[in-house]
Short mmCIF file of C-alpha atoms in Angstrom, two decimals:
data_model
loop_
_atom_site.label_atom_id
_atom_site.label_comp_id
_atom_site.label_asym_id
_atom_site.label_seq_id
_atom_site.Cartn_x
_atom_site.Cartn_y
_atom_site.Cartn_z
CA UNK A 1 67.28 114.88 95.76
CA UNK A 2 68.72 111.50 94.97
CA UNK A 3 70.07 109.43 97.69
CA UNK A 4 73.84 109.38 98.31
CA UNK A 5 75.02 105.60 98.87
CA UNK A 6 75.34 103.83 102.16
CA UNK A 7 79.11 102.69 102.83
CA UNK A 8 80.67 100.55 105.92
CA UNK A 9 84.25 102.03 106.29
CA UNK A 10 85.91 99.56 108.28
CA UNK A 11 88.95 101.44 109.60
CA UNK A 12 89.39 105.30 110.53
CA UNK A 13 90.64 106.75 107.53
CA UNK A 14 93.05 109.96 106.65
CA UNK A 15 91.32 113.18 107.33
CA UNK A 16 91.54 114.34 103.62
CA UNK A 17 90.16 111.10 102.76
CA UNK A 18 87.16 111.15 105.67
CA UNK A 19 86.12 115.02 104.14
CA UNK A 20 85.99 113.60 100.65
CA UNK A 21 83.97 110.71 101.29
CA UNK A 22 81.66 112.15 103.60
CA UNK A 23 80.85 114.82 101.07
CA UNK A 24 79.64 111.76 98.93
CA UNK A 25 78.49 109.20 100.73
CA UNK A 26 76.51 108.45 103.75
CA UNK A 27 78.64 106.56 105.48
CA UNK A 28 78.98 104.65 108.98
CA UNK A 29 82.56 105.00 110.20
CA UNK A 30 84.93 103.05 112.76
CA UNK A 31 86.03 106.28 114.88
CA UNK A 32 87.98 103.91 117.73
CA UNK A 33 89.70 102.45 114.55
CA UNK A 34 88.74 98.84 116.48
CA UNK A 35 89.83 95.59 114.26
CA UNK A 36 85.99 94.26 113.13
CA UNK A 37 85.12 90.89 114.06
CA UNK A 38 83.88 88.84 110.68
CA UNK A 39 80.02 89.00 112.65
CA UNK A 40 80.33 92.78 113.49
CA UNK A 41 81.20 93.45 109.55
CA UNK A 42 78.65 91.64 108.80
CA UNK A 43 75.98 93.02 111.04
CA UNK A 44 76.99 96.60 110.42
CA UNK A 45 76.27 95.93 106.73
CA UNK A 46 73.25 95.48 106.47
CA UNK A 47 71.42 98.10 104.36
CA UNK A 48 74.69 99.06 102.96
CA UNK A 49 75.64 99.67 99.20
CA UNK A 50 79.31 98.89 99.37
CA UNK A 51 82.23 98.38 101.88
CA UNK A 52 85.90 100.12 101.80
CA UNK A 53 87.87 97.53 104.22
CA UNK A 54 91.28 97.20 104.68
CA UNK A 55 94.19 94.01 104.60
CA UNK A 56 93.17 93.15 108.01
CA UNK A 57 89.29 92.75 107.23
CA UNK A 58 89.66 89.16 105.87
CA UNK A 59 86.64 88.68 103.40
CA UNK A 60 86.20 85.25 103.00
CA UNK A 61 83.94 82.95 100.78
CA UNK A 62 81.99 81.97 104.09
CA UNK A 63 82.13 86.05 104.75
CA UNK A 64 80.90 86.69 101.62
CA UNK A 65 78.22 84.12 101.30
CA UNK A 66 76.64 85.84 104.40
CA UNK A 67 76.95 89.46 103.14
CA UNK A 68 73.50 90.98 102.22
CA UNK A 69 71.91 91.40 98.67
CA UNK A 70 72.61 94.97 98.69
CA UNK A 71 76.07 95.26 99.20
CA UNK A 72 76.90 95.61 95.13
CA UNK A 73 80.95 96.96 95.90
CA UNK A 74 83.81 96.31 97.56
CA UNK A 75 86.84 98.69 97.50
CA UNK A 76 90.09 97.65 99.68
CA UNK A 77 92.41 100.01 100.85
CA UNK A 78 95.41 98.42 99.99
CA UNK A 79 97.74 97.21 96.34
CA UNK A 80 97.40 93.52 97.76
CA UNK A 81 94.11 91.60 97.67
CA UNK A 82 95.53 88.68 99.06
CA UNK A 83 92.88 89.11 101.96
CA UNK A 84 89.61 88.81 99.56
CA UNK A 85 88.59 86.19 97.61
CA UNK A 86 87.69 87.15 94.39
CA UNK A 87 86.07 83.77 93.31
CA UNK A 88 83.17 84.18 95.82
CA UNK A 89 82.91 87.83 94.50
CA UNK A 90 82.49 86.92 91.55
CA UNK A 91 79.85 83.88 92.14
CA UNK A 92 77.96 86.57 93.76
CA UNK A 93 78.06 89.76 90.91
CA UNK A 94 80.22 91.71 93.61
CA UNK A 95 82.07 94.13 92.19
CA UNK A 96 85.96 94.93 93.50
CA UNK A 97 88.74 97.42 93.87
CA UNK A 98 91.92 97.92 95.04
CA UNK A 99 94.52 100.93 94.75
CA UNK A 100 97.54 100.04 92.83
CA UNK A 101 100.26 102.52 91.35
CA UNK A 102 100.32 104.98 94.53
CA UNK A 103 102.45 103.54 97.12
CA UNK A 104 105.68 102.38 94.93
CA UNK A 105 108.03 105.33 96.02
CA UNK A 106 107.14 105.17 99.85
CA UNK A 107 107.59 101.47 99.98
CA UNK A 108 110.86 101.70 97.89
CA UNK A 109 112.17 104.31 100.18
CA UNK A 110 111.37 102.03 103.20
CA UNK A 111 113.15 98.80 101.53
CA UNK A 112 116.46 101.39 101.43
CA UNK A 113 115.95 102.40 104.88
CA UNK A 114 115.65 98.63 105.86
CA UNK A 115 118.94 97.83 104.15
CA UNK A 116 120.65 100.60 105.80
CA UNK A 117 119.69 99.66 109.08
CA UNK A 118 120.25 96.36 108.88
CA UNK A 119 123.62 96.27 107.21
CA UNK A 120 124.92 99.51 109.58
CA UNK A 121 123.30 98.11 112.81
CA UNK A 122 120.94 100.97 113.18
CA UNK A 123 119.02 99.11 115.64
CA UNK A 124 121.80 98.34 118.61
CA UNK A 125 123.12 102.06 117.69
CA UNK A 126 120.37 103.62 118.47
CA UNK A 127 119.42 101.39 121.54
CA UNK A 128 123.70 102.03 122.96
CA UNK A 129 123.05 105.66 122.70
CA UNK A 130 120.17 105.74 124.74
CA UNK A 131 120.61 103.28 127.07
CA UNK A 132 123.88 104.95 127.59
CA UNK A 133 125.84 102.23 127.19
CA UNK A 134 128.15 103.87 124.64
CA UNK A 135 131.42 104.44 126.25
CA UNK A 136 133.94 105.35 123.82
CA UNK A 137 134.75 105.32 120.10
CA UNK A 138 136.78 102.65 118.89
CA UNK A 139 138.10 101.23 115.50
CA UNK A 140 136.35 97.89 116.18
CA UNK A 141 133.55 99.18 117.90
CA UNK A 142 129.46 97.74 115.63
CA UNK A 143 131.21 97.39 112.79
CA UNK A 144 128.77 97.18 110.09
CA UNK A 145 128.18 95.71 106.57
CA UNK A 146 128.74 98.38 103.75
CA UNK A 147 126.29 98.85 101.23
CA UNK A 148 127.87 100.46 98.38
CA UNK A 149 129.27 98.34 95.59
CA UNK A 150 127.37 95.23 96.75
CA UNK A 151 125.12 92.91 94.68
CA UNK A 152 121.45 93.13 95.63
CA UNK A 153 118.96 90.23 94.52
CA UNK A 154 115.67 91.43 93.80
CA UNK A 155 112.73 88.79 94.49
CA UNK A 156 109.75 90.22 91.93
CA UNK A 157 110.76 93.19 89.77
CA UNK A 158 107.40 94.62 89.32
CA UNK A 159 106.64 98.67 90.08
CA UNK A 160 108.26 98.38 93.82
CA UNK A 161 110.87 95.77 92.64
CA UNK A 162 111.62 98.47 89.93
CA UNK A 163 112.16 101.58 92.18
CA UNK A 164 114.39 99.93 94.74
CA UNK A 165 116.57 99.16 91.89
CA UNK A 166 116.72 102.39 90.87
CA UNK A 167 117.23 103.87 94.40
CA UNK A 168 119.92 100.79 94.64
CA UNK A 169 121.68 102.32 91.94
CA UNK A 170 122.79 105.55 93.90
CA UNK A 171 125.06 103.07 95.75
CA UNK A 172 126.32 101.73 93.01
CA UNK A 173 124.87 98.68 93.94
CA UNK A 174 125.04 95.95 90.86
CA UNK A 175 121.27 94.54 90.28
CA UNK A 176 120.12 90.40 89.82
CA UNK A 177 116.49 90.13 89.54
CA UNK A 178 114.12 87.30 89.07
CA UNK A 179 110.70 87.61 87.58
CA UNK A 180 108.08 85.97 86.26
CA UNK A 181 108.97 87.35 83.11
CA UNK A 182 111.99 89.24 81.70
CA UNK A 183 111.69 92.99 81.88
CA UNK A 184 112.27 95.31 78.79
CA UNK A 185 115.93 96.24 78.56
CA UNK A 186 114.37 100.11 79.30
CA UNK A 187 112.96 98.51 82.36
CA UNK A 188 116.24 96.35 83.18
CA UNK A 189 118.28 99.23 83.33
CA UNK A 190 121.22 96.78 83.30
CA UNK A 191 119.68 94.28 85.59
CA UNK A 192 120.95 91.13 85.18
CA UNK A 193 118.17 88.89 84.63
CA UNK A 194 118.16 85.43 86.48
CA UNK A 195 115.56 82.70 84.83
CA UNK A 196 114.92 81.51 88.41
CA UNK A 197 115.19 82.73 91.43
CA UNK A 198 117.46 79.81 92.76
CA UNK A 199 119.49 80.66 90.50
CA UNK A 200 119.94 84.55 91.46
CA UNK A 201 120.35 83.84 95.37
CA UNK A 202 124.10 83.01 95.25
CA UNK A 203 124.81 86.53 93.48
CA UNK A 204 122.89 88.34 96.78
CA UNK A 205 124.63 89.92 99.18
CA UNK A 206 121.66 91.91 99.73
CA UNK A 207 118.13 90.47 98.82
CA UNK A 208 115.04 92.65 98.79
CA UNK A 209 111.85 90.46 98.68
CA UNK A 210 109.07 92.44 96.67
CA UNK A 211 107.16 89.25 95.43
CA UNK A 212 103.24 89.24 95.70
CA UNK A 213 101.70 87.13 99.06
CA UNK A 214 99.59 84.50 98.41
CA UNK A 215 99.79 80.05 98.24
CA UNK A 216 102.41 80.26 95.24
CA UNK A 217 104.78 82.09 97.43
CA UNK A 218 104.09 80.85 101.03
CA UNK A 219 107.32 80.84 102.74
CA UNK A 220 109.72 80.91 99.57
CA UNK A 221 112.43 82.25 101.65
CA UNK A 222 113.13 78.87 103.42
CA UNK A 223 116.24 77.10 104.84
CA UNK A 224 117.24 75.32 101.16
CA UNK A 225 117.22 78.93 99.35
CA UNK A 226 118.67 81.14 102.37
CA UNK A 227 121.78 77.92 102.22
CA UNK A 228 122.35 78.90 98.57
CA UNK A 229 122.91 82.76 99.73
CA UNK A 230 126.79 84.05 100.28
CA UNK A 231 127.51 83.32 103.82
CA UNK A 232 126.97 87.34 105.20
CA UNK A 233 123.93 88.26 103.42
CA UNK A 234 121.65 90.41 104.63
CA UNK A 235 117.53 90.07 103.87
CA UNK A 236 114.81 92.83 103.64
CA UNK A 237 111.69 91.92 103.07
CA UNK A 238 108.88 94.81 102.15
CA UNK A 239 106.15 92.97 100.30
CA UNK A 240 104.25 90.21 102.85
CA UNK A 241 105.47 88.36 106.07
CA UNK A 242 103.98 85.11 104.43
CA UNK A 243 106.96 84.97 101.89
CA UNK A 244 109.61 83.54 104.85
CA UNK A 245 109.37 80.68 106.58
CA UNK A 246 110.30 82.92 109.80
CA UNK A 247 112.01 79.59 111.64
CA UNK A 248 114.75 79.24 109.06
CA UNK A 249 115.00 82.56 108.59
CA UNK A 250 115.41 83.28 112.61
CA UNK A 251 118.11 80.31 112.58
CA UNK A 252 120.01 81.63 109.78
CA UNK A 253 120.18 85.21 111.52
CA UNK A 254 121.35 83.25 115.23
CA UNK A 255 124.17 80.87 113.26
CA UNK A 256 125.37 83.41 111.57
CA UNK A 257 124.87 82.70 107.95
CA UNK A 258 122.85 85.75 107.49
CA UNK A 259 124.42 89.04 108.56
CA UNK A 260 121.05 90.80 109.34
CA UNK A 261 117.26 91.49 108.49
CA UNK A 262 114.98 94.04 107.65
CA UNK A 263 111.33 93.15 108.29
CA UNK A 264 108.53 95.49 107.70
CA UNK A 265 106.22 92.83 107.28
CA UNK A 266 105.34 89.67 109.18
CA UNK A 267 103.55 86.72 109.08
CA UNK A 268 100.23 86.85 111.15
CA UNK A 269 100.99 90.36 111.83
CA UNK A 270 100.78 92.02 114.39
CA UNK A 271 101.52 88.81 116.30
CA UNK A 272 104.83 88.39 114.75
CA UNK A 273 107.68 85.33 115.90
CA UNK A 274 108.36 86.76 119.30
CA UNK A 275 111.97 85.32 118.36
CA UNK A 276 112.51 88.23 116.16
CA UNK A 277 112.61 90.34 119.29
CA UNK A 278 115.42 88.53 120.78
CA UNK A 279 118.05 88.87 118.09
CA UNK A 280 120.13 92.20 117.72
CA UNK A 281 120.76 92.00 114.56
CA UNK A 282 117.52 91.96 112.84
CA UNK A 283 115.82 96.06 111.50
CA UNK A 284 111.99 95.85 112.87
CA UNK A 285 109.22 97.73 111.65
CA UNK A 286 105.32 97.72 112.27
CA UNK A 287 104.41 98.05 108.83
CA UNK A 288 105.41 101.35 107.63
CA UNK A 289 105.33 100.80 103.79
CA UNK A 290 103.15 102.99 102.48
CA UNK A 291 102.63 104.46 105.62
CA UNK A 292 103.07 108.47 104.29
CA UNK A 293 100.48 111.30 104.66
CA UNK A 294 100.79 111.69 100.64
CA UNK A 295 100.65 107.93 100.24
CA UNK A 296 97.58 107.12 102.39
CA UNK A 297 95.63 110.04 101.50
CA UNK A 298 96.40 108.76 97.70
CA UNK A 299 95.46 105.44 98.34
CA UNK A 300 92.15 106.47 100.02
CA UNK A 301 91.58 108.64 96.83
CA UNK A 302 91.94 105.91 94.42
CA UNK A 303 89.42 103.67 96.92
CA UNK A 304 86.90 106.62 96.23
CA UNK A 305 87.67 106.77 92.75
CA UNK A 306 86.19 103.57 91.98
CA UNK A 307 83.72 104.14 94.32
CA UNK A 308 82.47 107.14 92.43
CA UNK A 309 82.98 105.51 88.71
CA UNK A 310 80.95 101.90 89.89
CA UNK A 311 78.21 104.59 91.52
CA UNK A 312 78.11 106.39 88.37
CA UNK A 313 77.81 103.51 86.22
CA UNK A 314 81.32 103.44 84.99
CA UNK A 315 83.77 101.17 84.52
CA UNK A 316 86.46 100.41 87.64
CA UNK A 317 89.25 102.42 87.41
CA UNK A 318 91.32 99.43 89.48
CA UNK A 319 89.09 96.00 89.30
CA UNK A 320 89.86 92.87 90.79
CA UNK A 321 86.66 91.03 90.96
#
């Protein structure tokens, strides 16, 4: 009987997910779900085959340097690979994976839901009604920011980009984009294409940030772009907490030149500005994204996917490195 391969999962994984890969690997798992120091990674994988980590296992070149000769794979549970450095994979023949294509529609839905309860003040509704200090009804009682009709900016028009846009649409919302590159006009879908981004913030009375993480777009949303937005504006940002420069972004929302936030994502997560937790009128969210049963289960799937097909001699279905 041939010898199933030894995998480090670094996280506790969906139960579909868990069944599938224990059917096909022997694998040691994290059952307390505990964050991994870079030493206890390392340590545990020793006399493994391959590793399925997560955003919040940062693999390093100094992590990888260390990792032993056998460890031949590396599949991340994520769409971003921000966290991995592909360079040192490749210096040391390490094959890599990731799991794009699968969590577009939950994301999308959660950049809508962000908008919504930023512009409509879900946040100090909710908090009246159960704090009980809702007294009455009145006609000038939270008055919110309405969403339909509105131009919304959108900051990287790629798959996510894409399907906010076309949930956007329902409100009859009209669409500025910036992109690296100009979509299709099948793609546009009447988007009006902006040839930079500075460019497009002045036409954003809603901007939805769905722009890859990494040094190119460190803190992009600073105080000079957030000045050239329409005094009002509301921001949602769905794609990586590194993209805002959380100061000017915080001082915008307390002046008053920004009329809320959604965040799902922060910088140095989960040990976000503890500012953020002061102000009223930003939408908070730990991360919810992709965070569906369908969507995780899929995106552990496509993990063991590659798994299988670099096990099996086949090409990656998803490489990176």
């Amino acid at each position: 009987m041939t010898s199933r391969p030894k995998l480090l999962v670094t996280r506790r994984l969906p139960d579909a997910v868990t069944k599938r890969l224990m059917a096909g690997y022997e694998a040691e798992m994290n059952p307390d779900d505990h964050v991994m120091s870079a030493e206890e990674l390392l340590g545990k994988a020793a006399g493994k085959d391959a590793l399925l980590v997560t955003p919040v296992d940062k693999i390093t070149p100094e992590l990888v340097a260390k990792l032993p000769a056998s460890i031949k794979m590396i599949a991340t549970f994520s769409v971003g690979f921000e966290h991995i450095n592909t360079d040192a994979l490749k210096q040391r023949g390490i094959k890599a994976s990731n799991t794009p294509d699968v969590l577009t529609d939950a994301t999308a839905d959660i950049a809508l839901l962000l908008m919504l309860g930023a512009a409509r003040r879900a946040y100090e509704g909710e908090r009246a009604v159960r704090e009980a200090t809702w007294k009455s009804w009145s006609t000038t009682y939270m008055l919110g920011v309405h969403m339909t009709g509105k131009r919304l900016g959108v900051f990287g028009m790629g798959r996510i980009g894409q399907a906010v846009a076309k949930r956007a649409r329902a409100f009859d919302m009209t669409i500025h984009y910036y992109n690296r590159s100009r979509l299709k006009p099948e793609l546009e879908q009447g988007a009006i294409y902006h040839a930079s981004a500075e460019d497009m913030l002045p036409h954003c009375d809603f901007l939805s940030i769905n722009a890859p993480g990494g040094p190119e777009t460190l803190h992009w949303l600073n105080a000079e772009r957030i000045a050239r937005m329409p005094d009002g504006a509301i921001v949602v940002n769905t794609a990586r907490g590194g993209l805002v420069d959380d100061n000017a972004l915080i001082a915008a929302l307390k002046s008053g030149k920004l009329f809320a936030a959604g965040l799902d994502v922060f910088e140095n997560e989960p040990n976000l500005n503890p500012a953020y937790r002061d102000l009223s009128n930003v939408f908070l969210l730990p991360h919810l994204g992709s965070a569906t049963i369908d969507t995780r289960n899929a995106m552990g799937f496509k993990a063991l996917d590659n798994l299988d097909a670099f096990f099996a001699g086949r090409p990656l279905i998803d490489p990176i490195a």
